[in-house]
PDB file of C-alpha atoms in Angstrom:
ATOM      1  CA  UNK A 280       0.000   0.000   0.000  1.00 49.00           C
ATOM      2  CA  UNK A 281       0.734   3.867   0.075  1.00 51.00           C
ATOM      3  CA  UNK A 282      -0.566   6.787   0.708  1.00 50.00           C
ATOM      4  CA  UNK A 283      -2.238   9.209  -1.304  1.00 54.00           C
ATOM      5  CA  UNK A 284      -1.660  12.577  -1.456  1.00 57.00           C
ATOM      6  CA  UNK A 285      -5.563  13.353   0.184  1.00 59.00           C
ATOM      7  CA  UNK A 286      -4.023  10.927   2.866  1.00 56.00           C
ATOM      8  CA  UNK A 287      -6.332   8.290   1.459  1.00 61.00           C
ATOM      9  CA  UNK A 288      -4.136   4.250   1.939  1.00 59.00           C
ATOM     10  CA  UNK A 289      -4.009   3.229  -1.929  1.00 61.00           C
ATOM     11  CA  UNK A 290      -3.891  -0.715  -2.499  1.00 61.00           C
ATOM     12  CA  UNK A 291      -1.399  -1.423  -4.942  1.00 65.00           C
ATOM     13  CA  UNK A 292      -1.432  -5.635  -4.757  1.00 66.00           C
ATOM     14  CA  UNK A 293      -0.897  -8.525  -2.011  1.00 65.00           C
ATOM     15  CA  UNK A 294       1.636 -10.630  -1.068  1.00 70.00           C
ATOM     16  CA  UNK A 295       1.085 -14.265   0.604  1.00 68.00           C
ATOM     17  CA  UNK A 296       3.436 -15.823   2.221  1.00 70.00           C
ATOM     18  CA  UNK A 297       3.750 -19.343   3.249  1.00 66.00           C
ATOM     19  CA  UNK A 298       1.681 -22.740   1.863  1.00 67.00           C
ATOM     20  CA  UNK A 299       2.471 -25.962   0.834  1.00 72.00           C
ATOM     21  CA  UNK A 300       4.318 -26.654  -2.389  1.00 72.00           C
ATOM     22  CA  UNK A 301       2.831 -29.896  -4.409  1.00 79.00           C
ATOM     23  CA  UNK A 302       4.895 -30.385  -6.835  1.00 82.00           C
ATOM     24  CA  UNK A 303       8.364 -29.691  -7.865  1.00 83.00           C
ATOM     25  CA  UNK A 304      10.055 -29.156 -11.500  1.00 81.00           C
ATOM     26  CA  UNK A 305      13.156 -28.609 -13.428  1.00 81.00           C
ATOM     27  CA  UNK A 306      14.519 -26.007 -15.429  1.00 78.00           C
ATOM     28  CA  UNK A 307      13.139 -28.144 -18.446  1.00 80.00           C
ATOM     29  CA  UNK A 308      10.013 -28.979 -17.214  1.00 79.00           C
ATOM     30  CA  UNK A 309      10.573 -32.615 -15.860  1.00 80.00           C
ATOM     31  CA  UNK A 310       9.050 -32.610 -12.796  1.00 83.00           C
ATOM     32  CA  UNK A 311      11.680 -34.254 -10.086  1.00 84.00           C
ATOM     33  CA  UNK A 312       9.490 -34.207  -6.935  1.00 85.00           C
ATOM     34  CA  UNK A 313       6.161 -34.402  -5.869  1.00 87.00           C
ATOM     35  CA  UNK A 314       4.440 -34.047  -2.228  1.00 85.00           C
ATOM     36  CA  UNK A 315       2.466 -37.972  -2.777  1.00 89.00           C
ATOM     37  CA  UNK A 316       6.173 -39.625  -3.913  1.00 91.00           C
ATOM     38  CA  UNK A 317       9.174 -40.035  -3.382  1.00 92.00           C
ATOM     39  CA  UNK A 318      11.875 -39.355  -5.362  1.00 93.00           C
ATOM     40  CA  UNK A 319      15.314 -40.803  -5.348  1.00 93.00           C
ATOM     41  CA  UNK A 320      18.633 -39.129  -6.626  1.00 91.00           C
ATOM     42  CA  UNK A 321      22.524 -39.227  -7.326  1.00 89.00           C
ATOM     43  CA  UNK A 322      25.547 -40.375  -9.051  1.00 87.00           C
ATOM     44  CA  UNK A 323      27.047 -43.180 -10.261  1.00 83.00           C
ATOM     45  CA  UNK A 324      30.674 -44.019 -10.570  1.00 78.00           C
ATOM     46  CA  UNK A 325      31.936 -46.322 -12.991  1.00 66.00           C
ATOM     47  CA  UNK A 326      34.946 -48.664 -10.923  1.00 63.00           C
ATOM     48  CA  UNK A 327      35.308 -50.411 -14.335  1.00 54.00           C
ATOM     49  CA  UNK A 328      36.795 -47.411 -16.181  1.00 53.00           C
ATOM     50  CA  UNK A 329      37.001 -44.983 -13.080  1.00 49.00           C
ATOM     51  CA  UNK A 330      35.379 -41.670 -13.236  1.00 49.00           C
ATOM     52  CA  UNK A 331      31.368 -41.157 -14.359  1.00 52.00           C
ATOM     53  CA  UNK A 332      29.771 -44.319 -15.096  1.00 58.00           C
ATOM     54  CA  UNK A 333      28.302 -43.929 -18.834  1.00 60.00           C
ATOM     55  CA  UNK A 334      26.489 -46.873 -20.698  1.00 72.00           C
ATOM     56  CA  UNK A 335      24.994 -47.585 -17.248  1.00 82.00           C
ATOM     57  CA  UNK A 336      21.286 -47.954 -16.177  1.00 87.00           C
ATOM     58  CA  UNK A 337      19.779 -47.773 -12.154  1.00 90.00           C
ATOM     59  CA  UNK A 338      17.336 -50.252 -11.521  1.00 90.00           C
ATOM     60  CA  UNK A 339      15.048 -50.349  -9.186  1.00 93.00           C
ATOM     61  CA  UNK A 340      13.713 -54.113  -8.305  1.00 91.00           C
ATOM     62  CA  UNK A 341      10.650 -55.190  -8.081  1.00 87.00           C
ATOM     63  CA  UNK A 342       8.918 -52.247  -9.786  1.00 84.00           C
ATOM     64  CA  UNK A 343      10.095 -51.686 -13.202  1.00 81.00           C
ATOM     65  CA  UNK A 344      11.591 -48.622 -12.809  1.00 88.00           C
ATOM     66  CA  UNK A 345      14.616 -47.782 -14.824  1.00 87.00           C
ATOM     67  CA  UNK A 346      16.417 -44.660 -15.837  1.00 88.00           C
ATOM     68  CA  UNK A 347      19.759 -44.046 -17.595  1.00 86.00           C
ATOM     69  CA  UNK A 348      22.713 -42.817 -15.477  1.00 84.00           C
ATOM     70  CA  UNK A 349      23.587 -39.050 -17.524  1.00 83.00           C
ATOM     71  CA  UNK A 350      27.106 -38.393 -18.878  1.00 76.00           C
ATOM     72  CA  UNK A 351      28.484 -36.564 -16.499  1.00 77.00           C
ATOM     73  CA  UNK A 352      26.929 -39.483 -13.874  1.00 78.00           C
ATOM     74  CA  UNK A 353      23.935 -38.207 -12.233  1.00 86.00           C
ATOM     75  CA  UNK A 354      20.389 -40.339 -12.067  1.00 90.00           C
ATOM     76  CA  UNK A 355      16.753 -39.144 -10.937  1.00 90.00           C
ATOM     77  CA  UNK A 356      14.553 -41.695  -9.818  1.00 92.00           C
ATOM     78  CA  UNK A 357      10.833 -39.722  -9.611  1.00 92.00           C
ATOM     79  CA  UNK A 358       7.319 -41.044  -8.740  1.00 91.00           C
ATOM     80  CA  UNK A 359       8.448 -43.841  -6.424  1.00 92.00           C
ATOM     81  CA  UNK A 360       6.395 -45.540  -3.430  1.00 92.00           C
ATOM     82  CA  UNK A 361       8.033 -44.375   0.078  1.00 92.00           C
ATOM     83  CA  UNK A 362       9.970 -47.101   1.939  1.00 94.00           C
ATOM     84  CA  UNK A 363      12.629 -49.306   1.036  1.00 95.00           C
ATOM     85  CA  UNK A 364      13.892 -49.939  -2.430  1.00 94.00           C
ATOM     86  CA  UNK A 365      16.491 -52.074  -3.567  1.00 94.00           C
ATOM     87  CA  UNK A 366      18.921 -49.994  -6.582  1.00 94.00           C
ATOM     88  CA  UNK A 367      21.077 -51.988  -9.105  1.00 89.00           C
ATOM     89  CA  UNK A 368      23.509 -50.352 -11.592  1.00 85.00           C
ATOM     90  CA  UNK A 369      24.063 -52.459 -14.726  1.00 83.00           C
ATOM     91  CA  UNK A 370      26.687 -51.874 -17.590  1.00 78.00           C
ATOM     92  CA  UNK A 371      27.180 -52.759 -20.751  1.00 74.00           C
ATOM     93  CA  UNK A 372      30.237 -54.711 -19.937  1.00 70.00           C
ATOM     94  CA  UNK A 373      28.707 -56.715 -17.242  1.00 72.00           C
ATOM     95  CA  UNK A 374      25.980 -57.252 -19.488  1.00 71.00           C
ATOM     96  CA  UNK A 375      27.667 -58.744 -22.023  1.00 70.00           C
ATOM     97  CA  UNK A 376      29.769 -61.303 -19.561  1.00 69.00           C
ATOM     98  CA  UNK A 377      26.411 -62.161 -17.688  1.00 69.00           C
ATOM     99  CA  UNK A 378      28.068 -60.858 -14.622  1.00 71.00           C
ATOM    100  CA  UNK A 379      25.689 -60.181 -11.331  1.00 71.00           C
ATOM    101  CA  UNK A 380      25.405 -56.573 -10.113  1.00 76.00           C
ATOM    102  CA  UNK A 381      25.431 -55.262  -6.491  1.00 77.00           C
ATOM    103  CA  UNK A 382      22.530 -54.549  -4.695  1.00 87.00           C
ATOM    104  CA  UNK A 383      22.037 -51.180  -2.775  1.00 90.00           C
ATOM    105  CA  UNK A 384      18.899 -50.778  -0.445  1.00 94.00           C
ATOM    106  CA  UNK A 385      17.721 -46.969   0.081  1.00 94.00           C
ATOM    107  CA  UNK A 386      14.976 -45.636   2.232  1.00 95.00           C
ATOM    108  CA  UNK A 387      12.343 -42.628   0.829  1.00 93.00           C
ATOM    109  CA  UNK A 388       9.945 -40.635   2.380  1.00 92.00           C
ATOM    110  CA  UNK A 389       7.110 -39.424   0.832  1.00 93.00           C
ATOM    111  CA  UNK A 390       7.401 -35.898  -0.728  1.00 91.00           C
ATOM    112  CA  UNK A 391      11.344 -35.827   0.204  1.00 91.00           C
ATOM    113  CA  UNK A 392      14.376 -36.619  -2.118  1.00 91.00           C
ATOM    114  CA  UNK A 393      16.309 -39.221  -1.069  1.00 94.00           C
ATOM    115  CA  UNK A 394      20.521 -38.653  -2.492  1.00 92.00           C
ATOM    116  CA  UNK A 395      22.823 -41.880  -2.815  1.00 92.00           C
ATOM    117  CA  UNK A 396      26.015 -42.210  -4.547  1.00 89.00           C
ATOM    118  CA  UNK A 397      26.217 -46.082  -6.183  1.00 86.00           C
ATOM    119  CA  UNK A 398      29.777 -47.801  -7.666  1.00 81.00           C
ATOM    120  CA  UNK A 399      29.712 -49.993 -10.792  1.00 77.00           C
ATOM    121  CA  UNK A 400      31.576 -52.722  -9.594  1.00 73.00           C
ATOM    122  CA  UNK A 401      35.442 -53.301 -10.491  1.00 71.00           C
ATOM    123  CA  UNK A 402      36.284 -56.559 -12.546  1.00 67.00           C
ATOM    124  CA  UNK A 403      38.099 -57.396  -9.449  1.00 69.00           C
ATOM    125  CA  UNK A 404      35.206 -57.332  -7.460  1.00 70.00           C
ATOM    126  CA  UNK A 405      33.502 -59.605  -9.725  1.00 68.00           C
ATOM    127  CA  UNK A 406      36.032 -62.101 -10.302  1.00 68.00           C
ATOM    128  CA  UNK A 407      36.473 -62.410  -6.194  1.00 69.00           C
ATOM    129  CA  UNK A 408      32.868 -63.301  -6.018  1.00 65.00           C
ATOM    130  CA  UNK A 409      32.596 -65.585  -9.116  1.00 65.00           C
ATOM    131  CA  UNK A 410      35.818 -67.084  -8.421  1.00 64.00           C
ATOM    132  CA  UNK A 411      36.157 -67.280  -4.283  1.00 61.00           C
ATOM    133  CA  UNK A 412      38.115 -64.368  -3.568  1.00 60.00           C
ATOM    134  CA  UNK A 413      41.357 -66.907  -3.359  1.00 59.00           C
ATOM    135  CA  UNK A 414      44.682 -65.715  -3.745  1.00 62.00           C
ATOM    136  CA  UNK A 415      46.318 -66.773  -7.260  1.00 63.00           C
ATOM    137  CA  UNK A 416      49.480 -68.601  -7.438  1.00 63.00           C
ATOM    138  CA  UNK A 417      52.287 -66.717  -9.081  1.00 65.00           C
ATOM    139  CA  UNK A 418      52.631 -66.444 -13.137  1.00 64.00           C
ATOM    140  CA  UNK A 419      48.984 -67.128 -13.136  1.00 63.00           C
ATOM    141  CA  UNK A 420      46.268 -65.170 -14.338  1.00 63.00           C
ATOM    142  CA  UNK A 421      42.238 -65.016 -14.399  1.00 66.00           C
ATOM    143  CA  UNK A 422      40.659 -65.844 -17.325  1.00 69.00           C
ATOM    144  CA  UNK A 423      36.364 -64.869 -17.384  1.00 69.00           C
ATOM    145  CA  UNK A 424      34.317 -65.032 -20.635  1.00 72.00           C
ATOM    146  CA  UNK A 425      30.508 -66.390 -20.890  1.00 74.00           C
ATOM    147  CA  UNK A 426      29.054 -68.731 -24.066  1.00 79.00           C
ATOM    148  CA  UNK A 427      25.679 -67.657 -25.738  1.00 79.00           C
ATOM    149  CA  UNK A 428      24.093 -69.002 -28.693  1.00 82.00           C
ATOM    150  CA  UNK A 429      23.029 -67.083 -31.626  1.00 84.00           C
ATOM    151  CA  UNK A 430      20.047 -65.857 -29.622  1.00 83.00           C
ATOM    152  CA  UNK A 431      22.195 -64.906 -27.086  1.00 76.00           C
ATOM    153  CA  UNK A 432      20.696 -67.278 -24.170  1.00 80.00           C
ATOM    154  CA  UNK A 433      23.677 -68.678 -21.912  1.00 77.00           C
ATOM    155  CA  UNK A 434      25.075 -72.027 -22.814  1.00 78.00           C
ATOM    156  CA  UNK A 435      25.632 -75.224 -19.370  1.00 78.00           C
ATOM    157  CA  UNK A 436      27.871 -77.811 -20.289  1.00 80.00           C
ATOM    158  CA  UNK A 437      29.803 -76.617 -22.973  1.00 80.00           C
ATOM    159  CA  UNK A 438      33.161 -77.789 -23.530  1.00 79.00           C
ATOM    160  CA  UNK A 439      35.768 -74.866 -23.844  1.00 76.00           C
ATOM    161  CA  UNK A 440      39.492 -75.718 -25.048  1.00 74.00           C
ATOM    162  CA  UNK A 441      42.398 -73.073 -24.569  1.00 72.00           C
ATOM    163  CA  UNK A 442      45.420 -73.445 -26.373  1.00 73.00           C
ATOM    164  CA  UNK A 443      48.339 -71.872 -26.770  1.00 67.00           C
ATOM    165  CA  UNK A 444      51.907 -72.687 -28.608  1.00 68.00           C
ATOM    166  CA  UNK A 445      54.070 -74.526 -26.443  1.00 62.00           C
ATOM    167  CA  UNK A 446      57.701 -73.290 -26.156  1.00 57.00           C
ATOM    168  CA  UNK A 447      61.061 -74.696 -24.376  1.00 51.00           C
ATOM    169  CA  UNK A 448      61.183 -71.845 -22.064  1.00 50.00           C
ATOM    170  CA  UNK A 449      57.776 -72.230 -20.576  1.00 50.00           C
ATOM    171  CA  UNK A 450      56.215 -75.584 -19.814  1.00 52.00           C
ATOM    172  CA  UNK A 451      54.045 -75.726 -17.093  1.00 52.00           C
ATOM    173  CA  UNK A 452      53.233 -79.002 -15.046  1.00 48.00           C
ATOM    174  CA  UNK A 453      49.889 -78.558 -13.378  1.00 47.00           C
ATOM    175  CA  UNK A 454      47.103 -76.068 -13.150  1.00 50.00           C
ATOM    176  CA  UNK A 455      46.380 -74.320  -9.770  1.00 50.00           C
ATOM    177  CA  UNK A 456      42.781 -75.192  -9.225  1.00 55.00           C
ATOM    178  CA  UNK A 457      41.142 -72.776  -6.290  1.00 55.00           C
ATOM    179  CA  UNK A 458      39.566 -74.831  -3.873  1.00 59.00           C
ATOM    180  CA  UNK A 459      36.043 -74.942  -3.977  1.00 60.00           C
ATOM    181  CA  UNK A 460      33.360 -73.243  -1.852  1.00 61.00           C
ATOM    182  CA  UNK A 461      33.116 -75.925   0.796  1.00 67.00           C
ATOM    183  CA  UNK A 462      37.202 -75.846   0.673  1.00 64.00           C
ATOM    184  CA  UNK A 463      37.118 -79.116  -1.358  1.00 61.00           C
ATOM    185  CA  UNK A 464      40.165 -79.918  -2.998  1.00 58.00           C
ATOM    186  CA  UNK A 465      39.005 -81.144  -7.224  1.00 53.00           C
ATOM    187  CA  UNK A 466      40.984 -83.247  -9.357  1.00 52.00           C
ATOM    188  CA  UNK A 467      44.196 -82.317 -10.572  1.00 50.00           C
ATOM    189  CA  UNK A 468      44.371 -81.347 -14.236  1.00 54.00           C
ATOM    190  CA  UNK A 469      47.193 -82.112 -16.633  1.00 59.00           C
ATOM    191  CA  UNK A 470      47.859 -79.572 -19.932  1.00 62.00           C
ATOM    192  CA  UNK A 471      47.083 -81.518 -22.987  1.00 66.00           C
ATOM    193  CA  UNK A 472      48.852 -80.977 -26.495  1.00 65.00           C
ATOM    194  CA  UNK A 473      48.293 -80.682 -30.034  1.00 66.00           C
ATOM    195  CA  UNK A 474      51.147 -80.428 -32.338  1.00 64.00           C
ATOM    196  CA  UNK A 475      53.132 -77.430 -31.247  1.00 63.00           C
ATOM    197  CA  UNK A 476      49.808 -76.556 -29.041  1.00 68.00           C
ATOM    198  CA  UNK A 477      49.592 -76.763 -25.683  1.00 66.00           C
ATOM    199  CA  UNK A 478      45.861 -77.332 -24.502  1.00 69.00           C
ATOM    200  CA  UNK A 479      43.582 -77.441 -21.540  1.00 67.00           C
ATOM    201  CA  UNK A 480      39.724 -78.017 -21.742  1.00 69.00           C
ATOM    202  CA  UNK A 481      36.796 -76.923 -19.021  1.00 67.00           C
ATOM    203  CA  UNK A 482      33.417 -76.437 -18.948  1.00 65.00           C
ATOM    204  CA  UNK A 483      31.162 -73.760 -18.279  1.00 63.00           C
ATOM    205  CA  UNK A 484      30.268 -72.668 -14.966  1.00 61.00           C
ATOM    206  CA  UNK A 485      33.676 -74.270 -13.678  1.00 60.00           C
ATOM    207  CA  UNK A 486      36.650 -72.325 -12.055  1.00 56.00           C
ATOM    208  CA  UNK A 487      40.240 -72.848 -13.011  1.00 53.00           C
ATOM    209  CA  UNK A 488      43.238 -71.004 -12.658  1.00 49.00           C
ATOM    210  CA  UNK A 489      45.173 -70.689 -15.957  1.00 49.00           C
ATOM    211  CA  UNK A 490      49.102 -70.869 -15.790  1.00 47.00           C
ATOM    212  CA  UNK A 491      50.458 -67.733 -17.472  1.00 43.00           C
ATOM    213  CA  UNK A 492      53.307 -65.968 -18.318  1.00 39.00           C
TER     214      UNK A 492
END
């Protein structure tokens, strides 16, 4: 208000203040909160090439939701149910070897955003789950690969042959087989050979240690 020159109190507008905000949006219109969801945000760092995870996806189990991690690593999760939600980040590369990914629980709140920084897991991490964690014996080194068919559906109980030429300077005698989860002790194995080839054959799903140089 002010005052006339008569004295008289002029209304010029109003001005609220306070209320309840229902719904909250981006600079481009997405909206990335909203007062009957929860919403779920952060980064994601990629352990496999170190630095922003691109190529990656957050998953959230159970309810098909799914968004692509950004460039630069951020993800926004909008419009979820409150309570607890199990996260997953997947990469191509783990895709493509079949590999599991970790799982990462969060709790939301309705109407609040909930941050949370996830890792795409190193193939180091993978190979100590897959493989036991053991240590390796020296000059050896691990070997991880997955068989498909044309469809691309994983293949049990395929035969898989390595071979490499054999040479005077290297001939090993046995390969170091890792104990197995129960701490069983398998069979030993003995390096075949054809022609100048040295060979060695497994199957899927198995775990072997692969003498190398």
């Amino acid at each position: 208000m002010d005052v006339h020159r008569r004295g008289r109190l002029r209304r010029r507008g109003y001005r609220d203040e306070g209320g309840i905000a229902w719904r909250v949006a981006d600079s481009s219109g997405e909206i990335v909160l909203e007062s009957s969801t929860a919403t779920i945000a952060g980064s994601a760092q990629d352990s496999i090439r170190v630095g922003e995870a691109a190529s990656a996806t957050v998953r959230v189990l159970g309810s098909g939701e799914e968004r692509a991690v950004e460039a630069d690593g951020p993800f926004l999760l909008p419009g979820l149910a409150g309570g607890l939600h199990k996260l997953v980040v997947r990469h191509t590369l783990l895709d493509t070897l079949g590999l599991p990914a970790p799982v990462t629980e969060v709790v939301s709140q309705l109407g609040e955003m909930t941050h949370v920084t996830l890792r795409v897991p190193a193939l180091a991490d993978v190979l100590d789950e897959l493989c036991g964690g053991t240590l390796r014996p020296p000059q050896t080194a691990p070997l991880l690969g997955r068989v498909t068919d044309a469809s691309g559906r994983p293949q049990a109980d395929v035969v898989i042959k390595l071979a490499w030429e054999e040479t005077d300077s290297y001939r090993p005698q046995l390969l170091a087989v890792p104990r197995g989860p129960a701490g069983e002790t398998p069979r030993e194995w003995t390096l075949g050979s054809e022609g100048s080839r040295a060979t060695v054959e497994t199957k899927t799903d198995a775990r072997r240690y692969l003498p190398a140089l």
